[in-house]
mmCIF file of C-alpha atoms in Angstrom:
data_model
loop_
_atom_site.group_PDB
_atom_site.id
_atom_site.type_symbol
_atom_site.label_atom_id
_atom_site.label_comp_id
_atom_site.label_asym_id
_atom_site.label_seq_id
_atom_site.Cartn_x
_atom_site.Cartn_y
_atom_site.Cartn_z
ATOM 1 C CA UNK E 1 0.000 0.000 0.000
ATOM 2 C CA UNK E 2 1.278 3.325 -0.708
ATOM 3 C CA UNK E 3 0.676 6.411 1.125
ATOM 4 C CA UNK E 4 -0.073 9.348 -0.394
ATOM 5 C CA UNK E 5 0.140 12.868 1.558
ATOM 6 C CA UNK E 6 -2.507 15.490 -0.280
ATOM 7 C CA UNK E 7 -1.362 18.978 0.139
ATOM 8 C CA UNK E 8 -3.883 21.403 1.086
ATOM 9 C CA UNK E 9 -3.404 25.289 1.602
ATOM 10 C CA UNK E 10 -5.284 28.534 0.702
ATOM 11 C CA UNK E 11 -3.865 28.861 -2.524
ATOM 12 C CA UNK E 12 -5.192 25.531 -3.489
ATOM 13 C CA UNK E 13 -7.097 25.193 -6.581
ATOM 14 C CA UNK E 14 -10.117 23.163 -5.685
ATOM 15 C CA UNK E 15 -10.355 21.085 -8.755
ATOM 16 C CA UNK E 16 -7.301 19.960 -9.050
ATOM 17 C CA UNK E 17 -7.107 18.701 -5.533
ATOM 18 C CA UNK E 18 -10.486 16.629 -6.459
ATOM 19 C CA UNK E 19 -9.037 15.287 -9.527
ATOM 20 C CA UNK E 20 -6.196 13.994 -7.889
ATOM 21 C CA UNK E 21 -7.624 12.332 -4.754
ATOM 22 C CA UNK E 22 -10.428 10.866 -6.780
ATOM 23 C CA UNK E 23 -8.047 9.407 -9.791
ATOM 24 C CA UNK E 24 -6.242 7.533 -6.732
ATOM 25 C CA UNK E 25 -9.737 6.675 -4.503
ATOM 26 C CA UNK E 26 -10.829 5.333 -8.295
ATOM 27 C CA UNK E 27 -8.006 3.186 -8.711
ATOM 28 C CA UNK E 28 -8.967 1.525 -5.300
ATOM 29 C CA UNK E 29 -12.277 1.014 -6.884
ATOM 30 C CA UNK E 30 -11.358 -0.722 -9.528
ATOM 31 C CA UNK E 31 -8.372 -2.495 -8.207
ATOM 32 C CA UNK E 32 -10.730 -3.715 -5.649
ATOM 33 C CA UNK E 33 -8.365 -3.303 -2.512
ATOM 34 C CA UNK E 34 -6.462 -0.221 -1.116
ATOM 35 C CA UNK E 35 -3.614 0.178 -3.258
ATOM 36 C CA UNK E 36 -3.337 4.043 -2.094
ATOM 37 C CA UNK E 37 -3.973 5.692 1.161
ATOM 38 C CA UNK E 38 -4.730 8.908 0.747
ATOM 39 C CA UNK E 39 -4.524 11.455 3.735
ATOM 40 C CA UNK E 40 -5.401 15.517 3.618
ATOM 41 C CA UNK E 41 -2.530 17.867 5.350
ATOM 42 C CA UNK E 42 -2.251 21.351 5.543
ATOM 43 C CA UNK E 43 1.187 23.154 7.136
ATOM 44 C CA UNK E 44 -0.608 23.711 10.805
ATOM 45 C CA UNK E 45 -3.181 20.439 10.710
ATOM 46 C CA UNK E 46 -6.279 22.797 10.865
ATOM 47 C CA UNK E 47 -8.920 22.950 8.148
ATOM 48 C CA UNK E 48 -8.260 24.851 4.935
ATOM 49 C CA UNK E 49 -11.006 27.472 3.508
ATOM 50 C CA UNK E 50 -11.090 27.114 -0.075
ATOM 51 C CA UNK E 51 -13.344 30.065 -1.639
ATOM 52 C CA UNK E 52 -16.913 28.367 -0.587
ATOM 53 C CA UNK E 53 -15.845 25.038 0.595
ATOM 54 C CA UNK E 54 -14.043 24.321 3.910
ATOM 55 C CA UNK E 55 -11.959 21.670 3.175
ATOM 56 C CA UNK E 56 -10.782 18.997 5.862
ATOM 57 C CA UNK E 57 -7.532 17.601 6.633
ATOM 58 C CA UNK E 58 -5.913 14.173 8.518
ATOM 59 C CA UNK E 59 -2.908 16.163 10.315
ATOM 60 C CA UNK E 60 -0.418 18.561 9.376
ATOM 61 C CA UNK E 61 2.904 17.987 7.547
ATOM 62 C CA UNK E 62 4.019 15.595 10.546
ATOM 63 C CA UNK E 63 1.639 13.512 9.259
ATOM 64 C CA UNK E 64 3.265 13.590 5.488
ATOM 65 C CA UNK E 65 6.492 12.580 6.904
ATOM 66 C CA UNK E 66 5.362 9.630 6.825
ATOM 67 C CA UNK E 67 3.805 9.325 3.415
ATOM 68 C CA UNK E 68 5.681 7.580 0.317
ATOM 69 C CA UNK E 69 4.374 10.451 -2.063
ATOM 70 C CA UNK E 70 3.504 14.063 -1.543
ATOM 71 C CA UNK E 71 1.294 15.578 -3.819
ATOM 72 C CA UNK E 72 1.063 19.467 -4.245
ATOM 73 C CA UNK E 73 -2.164 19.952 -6.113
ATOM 74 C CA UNK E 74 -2.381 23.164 -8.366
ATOM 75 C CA UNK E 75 -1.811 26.705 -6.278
ATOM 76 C CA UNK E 76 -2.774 29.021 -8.688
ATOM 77 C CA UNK E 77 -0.647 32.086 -10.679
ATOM 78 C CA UNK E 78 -0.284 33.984 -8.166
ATOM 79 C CA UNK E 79 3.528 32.818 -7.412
ATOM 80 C CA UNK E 80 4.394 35.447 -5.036
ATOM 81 C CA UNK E 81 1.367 35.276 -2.834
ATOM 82 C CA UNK E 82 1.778 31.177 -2.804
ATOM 83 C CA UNK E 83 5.467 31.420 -2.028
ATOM 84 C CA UNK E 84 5.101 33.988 0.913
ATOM 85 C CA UNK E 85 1.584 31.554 2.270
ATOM 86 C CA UNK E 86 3.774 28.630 2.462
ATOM 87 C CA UNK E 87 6.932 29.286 4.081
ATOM 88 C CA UNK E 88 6.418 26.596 6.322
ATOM 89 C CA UNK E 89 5.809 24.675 3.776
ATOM 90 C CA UNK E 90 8.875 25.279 1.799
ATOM 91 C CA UNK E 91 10.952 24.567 4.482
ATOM 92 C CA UNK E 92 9.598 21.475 5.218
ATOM 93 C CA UNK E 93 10.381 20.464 1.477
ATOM 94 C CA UNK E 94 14.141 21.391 1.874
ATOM 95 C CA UNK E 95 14.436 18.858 4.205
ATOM 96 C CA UNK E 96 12.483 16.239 2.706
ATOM 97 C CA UNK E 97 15.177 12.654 2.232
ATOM 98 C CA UNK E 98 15.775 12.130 -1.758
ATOM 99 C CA UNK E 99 13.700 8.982 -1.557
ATOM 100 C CA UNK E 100 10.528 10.072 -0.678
ATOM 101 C CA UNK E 101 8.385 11.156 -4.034
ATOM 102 C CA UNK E 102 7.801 14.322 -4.165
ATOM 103 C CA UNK E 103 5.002 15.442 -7.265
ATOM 104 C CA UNK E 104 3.628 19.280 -8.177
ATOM 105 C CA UNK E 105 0.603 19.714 -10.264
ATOM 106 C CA UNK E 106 0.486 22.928 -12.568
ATOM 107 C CA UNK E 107 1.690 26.022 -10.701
ATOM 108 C CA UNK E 108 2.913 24.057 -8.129
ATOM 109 C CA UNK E 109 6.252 23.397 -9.568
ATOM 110 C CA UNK E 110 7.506 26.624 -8.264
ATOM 111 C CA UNK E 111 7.245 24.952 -4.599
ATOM 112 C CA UNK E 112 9.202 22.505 -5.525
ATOM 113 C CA UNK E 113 11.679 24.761 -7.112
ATOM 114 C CA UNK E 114 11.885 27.337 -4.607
ATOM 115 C CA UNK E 115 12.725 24.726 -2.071
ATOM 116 C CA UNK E 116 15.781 24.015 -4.589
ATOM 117 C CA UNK E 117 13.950 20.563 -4.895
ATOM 118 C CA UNK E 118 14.226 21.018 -9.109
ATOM 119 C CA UNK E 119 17.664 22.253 -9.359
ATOM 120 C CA UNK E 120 19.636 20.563 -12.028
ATOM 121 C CA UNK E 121 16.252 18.520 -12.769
ATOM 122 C CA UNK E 122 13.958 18.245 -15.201
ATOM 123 C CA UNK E 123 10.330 19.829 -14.392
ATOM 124 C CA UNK E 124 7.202 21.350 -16.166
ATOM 125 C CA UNK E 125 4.410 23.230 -15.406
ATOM 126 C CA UNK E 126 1.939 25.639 -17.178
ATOM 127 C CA UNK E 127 2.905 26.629 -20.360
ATOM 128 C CA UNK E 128 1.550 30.018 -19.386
ATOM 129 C CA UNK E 129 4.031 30.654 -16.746
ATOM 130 C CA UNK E 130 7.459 29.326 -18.486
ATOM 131 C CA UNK E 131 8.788 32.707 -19.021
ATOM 132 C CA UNK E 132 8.317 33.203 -15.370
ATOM 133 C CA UNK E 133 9.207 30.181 -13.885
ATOM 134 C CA UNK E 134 12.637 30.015 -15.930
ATOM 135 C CA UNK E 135 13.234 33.773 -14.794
ATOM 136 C CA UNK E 136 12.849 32.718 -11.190
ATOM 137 C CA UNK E 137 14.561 29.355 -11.404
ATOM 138 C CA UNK E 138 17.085 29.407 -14.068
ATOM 139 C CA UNK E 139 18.905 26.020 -12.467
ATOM 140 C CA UNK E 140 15.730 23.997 -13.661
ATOM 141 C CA UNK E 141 15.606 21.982 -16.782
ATOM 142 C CA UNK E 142 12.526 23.431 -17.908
ATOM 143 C CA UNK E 143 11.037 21.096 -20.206
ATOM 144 C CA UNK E 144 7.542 22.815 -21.509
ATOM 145 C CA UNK E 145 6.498 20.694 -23.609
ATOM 146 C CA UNK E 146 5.922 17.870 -21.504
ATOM 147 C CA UNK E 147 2.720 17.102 -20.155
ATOM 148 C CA UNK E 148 4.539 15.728 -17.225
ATOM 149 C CA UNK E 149 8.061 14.799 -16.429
ATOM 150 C CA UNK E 150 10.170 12.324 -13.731
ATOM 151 C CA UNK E 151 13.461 12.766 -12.602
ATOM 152 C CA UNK E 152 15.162 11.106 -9.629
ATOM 153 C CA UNK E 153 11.710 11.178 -7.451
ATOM 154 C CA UNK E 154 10.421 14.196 -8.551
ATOM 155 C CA UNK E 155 7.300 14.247 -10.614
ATOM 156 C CA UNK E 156 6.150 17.367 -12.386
ATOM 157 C CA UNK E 157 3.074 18.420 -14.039
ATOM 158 C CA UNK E 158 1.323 20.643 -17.039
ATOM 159 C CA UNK E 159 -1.782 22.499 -16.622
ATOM 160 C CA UNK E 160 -5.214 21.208 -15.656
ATOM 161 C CA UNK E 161 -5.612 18.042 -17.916
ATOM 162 C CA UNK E 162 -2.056 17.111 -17.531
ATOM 163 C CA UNK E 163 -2.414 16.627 -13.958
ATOM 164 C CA UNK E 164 -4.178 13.876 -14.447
ATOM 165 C CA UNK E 165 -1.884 12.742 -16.845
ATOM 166 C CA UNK E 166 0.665 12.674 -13.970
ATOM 167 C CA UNK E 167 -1.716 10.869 -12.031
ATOM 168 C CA UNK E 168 -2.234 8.108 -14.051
ATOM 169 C CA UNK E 169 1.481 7.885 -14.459
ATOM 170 C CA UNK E 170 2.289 7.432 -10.458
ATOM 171 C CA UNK E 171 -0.931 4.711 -10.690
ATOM 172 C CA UNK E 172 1.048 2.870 -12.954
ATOM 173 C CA UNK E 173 4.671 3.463 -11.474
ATOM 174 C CA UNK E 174 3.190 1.930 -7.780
ATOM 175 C CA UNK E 175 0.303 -0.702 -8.982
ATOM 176 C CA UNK E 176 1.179 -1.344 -12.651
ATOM 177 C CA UNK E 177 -0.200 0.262 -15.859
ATOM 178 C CA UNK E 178 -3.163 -2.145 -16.425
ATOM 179 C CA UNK E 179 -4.752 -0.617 -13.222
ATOM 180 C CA UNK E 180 -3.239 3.329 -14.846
ATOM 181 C CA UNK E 181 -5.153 1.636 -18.207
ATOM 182 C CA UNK E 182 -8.527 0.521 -16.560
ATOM 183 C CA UNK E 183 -9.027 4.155 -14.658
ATOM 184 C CA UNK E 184 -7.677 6.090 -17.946
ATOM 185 C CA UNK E 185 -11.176 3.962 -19.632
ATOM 186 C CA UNK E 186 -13.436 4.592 -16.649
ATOM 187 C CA UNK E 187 -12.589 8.195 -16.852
ATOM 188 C CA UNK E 188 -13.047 8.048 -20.761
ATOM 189 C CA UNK E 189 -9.724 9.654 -21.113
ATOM 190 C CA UNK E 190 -6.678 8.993 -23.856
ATOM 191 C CA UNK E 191 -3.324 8.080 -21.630
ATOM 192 C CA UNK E 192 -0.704 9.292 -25.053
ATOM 193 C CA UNK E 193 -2.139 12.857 -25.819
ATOM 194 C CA UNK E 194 0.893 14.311 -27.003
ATOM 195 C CA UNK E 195 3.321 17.600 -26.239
ATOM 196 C CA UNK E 196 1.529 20.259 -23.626
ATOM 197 C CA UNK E 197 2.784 22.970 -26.585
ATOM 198 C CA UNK E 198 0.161 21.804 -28.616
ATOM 199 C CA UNK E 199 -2.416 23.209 -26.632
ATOM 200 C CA UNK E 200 -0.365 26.887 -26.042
ATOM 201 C CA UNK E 201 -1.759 29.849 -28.447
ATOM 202 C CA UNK E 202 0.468 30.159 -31.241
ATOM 203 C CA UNK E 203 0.347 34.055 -31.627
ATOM 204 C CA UNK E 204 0.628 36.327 -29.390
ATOM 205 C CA UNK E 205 -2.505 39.042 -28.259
ATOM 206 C CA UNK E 206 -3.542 40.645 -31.817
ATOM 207 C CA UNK E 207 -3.920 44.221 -29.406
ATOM 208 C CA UNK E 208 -0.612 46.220 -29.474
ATOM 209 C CA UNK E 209 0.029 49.600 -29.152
ATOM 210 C CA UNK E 210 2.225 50.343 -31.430
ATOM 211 C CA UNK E 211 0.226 52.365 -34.354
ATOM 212 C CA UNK E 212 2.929 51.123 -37.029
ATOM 213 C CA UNK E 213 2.664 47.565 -36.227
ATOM 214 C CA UNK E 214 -1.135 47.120 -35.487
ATOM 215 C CA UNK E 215 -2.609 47.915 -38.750
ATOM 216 C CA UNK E 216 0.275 45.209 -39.890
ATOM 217 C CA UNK E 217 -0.895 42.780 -38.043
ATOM 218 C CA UNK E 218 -4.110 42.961 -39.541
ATOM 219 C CA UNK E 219 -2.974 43.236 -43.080
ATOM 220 C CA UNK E 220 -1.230 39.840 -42.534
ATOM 221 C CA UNK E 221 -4.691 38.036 -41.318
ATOM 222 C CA UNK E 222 -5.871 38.709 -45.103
ATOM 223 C CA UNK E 223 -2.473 38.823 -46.839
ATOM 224 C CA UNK E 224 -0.745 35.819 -45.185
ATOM 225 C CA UNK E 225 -1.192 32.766 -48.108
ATOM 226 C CA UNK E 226 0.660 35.180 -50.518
ATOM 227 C CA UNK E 227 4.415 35.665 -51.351
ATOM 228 C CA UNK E 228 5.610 37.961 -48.782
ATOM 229 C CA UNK E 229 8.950 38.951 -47.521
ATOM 230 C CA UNK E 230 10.575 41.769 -45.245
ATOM 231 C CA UNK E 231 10.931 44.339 -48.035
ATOM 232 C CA UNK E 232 7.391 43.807 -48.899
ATOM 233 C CA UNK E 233 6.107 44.237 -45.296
ATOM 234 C CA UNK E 234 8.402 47.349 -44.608
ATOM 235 C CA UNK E 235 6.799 48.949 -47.932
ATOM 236 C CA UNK E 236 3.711 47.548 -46.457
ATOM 237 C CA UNK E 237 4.256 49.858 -43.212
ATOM 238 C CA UNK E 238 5.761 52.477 -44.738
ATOM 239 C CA UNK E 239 9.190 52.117 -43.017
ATOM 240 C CA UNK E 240 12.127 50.589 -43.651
ATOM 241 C CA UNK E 241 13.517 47.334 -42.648
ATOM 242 C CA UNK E 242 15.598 47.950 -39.726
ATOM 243 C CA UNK E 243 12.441 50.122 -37.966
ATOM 244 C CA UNK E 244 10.464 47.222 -38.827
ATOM 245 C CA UNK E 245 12.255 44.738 -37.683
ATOM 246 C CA UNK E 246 12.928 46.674 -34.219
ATOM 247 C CA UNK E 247 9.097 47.642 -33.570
ATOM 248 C CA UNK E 248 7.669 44.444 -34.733
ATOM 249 C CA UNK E 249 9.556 42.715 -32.136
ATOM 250 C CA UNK E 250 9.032 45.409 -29.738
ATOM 251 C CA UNK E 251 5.146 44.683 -30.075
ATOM 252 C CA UNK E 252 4.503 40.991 -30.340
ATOM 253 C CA UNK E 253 7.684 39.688 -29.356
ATOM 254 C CA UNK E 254 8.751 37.589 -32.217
ATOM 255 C CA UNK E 255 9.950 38.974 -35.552
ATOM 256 C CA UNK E 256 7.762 39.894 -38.673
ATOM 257 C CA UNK E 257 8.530 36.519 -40.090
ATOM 258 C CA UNK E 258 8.045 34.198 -37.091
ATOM 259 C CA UNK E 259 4.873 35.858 -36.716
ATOM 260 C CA UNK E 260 4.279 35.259 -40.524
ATOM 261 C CA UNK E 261 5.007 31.523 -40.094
ATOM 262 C CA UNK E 262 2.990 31.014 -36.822
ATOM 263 C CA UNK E 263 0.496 33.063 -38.202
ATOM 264 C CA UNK E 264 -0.071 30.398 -41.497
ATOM 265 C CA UNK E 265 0.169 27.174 -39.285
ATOM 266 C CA UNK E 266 -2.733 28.217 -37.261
ATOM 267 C CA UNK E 267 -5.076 29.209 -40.717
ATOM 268 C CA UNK E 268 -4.015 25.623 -41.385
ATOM 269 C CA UNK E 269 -5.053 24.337 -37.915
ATOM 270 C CA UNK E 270 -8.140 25.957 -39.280
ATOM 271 C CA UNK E 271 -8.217 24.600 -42.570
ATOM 272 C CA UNK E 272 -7.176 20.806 -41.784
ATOM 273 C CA UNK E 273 -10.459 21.041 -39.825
ATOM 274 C CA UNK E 274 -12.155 20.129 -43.333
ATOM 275 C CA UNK E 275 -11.401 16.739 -44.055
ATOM 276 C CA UNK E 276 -12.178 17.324 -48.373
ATOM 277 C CA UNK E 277 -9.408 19.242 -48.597
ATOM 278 C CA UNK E 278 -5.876 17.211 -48.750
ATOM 279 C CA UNK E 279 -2.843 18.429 -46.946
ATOM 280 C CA UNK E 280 -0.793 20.089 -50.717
ATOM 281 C CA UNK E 281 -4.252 21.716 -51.080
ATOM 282 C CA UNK E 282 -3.880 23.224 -47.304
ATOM 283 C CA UNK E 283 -0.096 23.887 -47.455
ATOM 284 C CA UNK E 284 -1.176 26.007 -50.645
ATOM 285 C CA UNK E 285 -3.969 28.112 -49.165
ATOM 286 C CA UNK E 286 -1.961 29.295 -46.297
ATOM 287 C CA UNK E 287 1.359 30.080 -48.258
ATOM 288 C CA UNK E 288 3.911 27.360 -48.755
ATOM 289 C CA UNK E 289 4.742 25.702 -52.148
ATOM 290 C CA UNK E 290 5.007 22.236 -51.506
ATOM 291 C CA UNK E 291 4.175 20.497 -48.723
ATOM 292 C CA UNK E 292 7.303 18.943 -47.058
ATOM 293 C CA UNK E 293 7.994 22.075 -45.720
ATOM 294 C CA UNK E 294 4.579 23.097 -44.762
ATOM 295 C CA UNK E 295 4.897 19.919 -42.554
ATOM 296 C CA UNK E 296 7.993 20.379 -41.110
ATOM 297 C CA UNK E 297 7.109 24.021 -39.920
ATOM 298 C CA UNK E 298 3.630 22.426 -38.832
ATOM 299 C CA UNK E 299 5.581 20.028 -36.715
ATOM 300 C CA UNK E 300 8.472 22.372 -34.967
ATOM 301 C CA UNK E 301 5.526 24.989 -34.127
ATOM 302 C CA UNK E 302 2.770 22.416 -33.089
ATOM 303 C CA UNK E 303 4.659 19.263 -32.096
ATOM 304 C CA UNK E 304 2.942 17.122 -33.856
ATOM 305 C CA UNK E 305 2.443 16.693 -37.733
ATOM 306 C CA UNK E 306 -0.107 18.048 -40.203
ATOM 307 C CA UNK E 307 -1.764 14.503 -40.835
ATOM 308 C CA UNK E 308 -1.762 13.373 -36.699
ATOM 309 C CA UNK E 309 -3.173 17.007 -36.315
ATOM 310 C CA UNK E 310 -5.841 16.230 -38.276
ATOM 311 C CA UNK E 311 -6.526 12.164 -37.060
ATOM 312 C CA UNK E 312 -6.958 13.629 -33.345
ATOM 313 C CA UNK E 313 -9.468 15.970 -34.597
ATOM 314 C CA UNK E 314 -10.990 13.849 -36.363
ATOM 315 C CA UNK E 315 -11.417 10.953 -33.343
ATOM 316 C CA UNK E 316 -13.024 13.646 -31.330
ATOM 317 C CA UNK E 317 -17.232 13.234 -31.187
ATOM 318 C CA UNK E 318 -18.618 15.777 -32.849
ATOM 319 C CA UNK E 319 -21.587 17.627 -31.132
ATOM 320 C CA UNK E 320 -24.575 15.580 -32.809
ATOM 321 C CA UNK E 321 -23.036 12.560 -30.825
ATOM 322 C CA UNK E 322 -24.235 11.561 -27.373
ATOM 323 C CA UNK E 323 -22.352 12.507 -24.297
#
């Protein structure tokens, strides 16, 4: 049986504390014994006040001591409100022995590395909060694109979905992946969904301030399947290269042809919707000449290829299908 510590603070988003304790209470279920133990602590013992819902706990971090895995459910973006709630917390962590298992879910990974539990590991979280999380922790192996990631006892997740997605992953690490397999089906979810950068935005906000960029921006959303180039977007602006290339990036963070090339791959996300039309036919209407390289640009920005793109898509029920 393996013990498994739940912790539960202010900051504590209440779904993702749900998800996890009933993925593991599930696996019970189905395994038909108690696999997992799962106990509720909080850094003082007392009960923790979550919005609405006063949530109960088995003892304070005493108690997790003596657990095989602690679990950090989600906490949030609010990084420096969560850090300065859970001093107690954090220094509990830094003196945690390397063999107990130690997981985050989402935002939670910056507990884990501001304890200095992630340095010279790899860890993920939110793809939301990368920039900030590799600001604050540059000694982390920051691996974004992972819906979850292991490394020497330390288990890391992605946003929301992904959490479960780590879940399912410890199920199978303590009780074997045909019980990680049989609550995966009960929960009706897919156990291989991919990279966690699939499901980021690919451009940035379409608002920017800068009155030379902005109405180039939206020249592009009607322009972007035709031959276009720097000297052609400069004329476009009225400006010349070097003030274009300086501003652009100034605005949306990525330069004018980045933004050109992220810009076409998600007009094809749009277009590989319709399953008539085949992938040259796509690669065409958005801007590239042959499709080998519409791929390959499809698969750096999306991590995944034009034709698996449109497969997952396509295995999704479509709203005229029951629930």
């Amino acid at each position: 049986m393996i013990r498994i510590a739940l912790y539960v603070c202010p900051q504590t988003v209440c779904s993702s504390l749900t998800m996890a304790d009933d993925a593991f209470r599930l696996a019970n279920l189905l395994a038909g014994e108690e696999c997992f133990r799962i106990q509720r602590v909080s850094s003082d013992g007392k009960a923790v006040e979550l919005g609405f819902v006063e949530v109960r706990v088995d003892g304070d971090l005493r108690l997790a001591e003596e657990a095989d895995l602690l679990l950090i459910p989600a906490t949030g973006s609010a990084q420096h409100r969560t850090l300065e709630g859970n001093r107690t917390l954090l220094q509990w962590l830094a003196k945690r022995p390397a063999e107990q298992q130690l997981a985050s879910l989402c935002s939670s990974a910056f507990l884990l590395a501001a304890a200095g539990l992630l340095d010279g590991r790899r860890a993920t979280t939110h793809w939301a909060l990368a920039n900030q999380f590799r600001q604050h922790f540059p000694r982390v192996q920051l691996q974004i694109d992972q819906l979850f990631t292991e490394d020497r006892n330390r288990f890391c997740s992605g946003g929301a979905q992904a959490g479960l997605d780590l879940c399912l992953h410890l199920i199978a690490w303590h009780a074997g992946d045909w019980l990680a397999q049989r609550v995966a089906n009960t929960l009706v979810v897919d156990r291989e969904r991919g990279q966690q950068s699939r499901f980021a935005p690919l451009l940035p906000d379409m608002v920017v301030d800068d009155a030379l960029v902005a109405p180039l921006l939206r020249w592009l959303q009607h322009h972007h399947g035709e031959a276009i180039d720097l000297q052609r977007l400069a004329s476009q602006a009225n400006c010349s290269t070097r003030t274009l290339l300086r501003r652009f990036k100034a605005a949306t963070g990525l330069t004018p042809n980045d933004y050109l090339q992220r810009l076409r791959i998600s007009a094809a996300q749009s277009a590989l919707r319709n399953p008539a039309r085949s992938l040259e036919q796509v690669a065409a209407q958005v801007g590239y000449a042959d499709r080998a390289t519409f791929a390959k640009l499809f698969k750096q920005v999306c991590g995944e290829t034009p034709g698996a793109f449109r497969k997952r898509l396509n295995n999704r029920p479509s709203r005229t299908d029951p629930a």
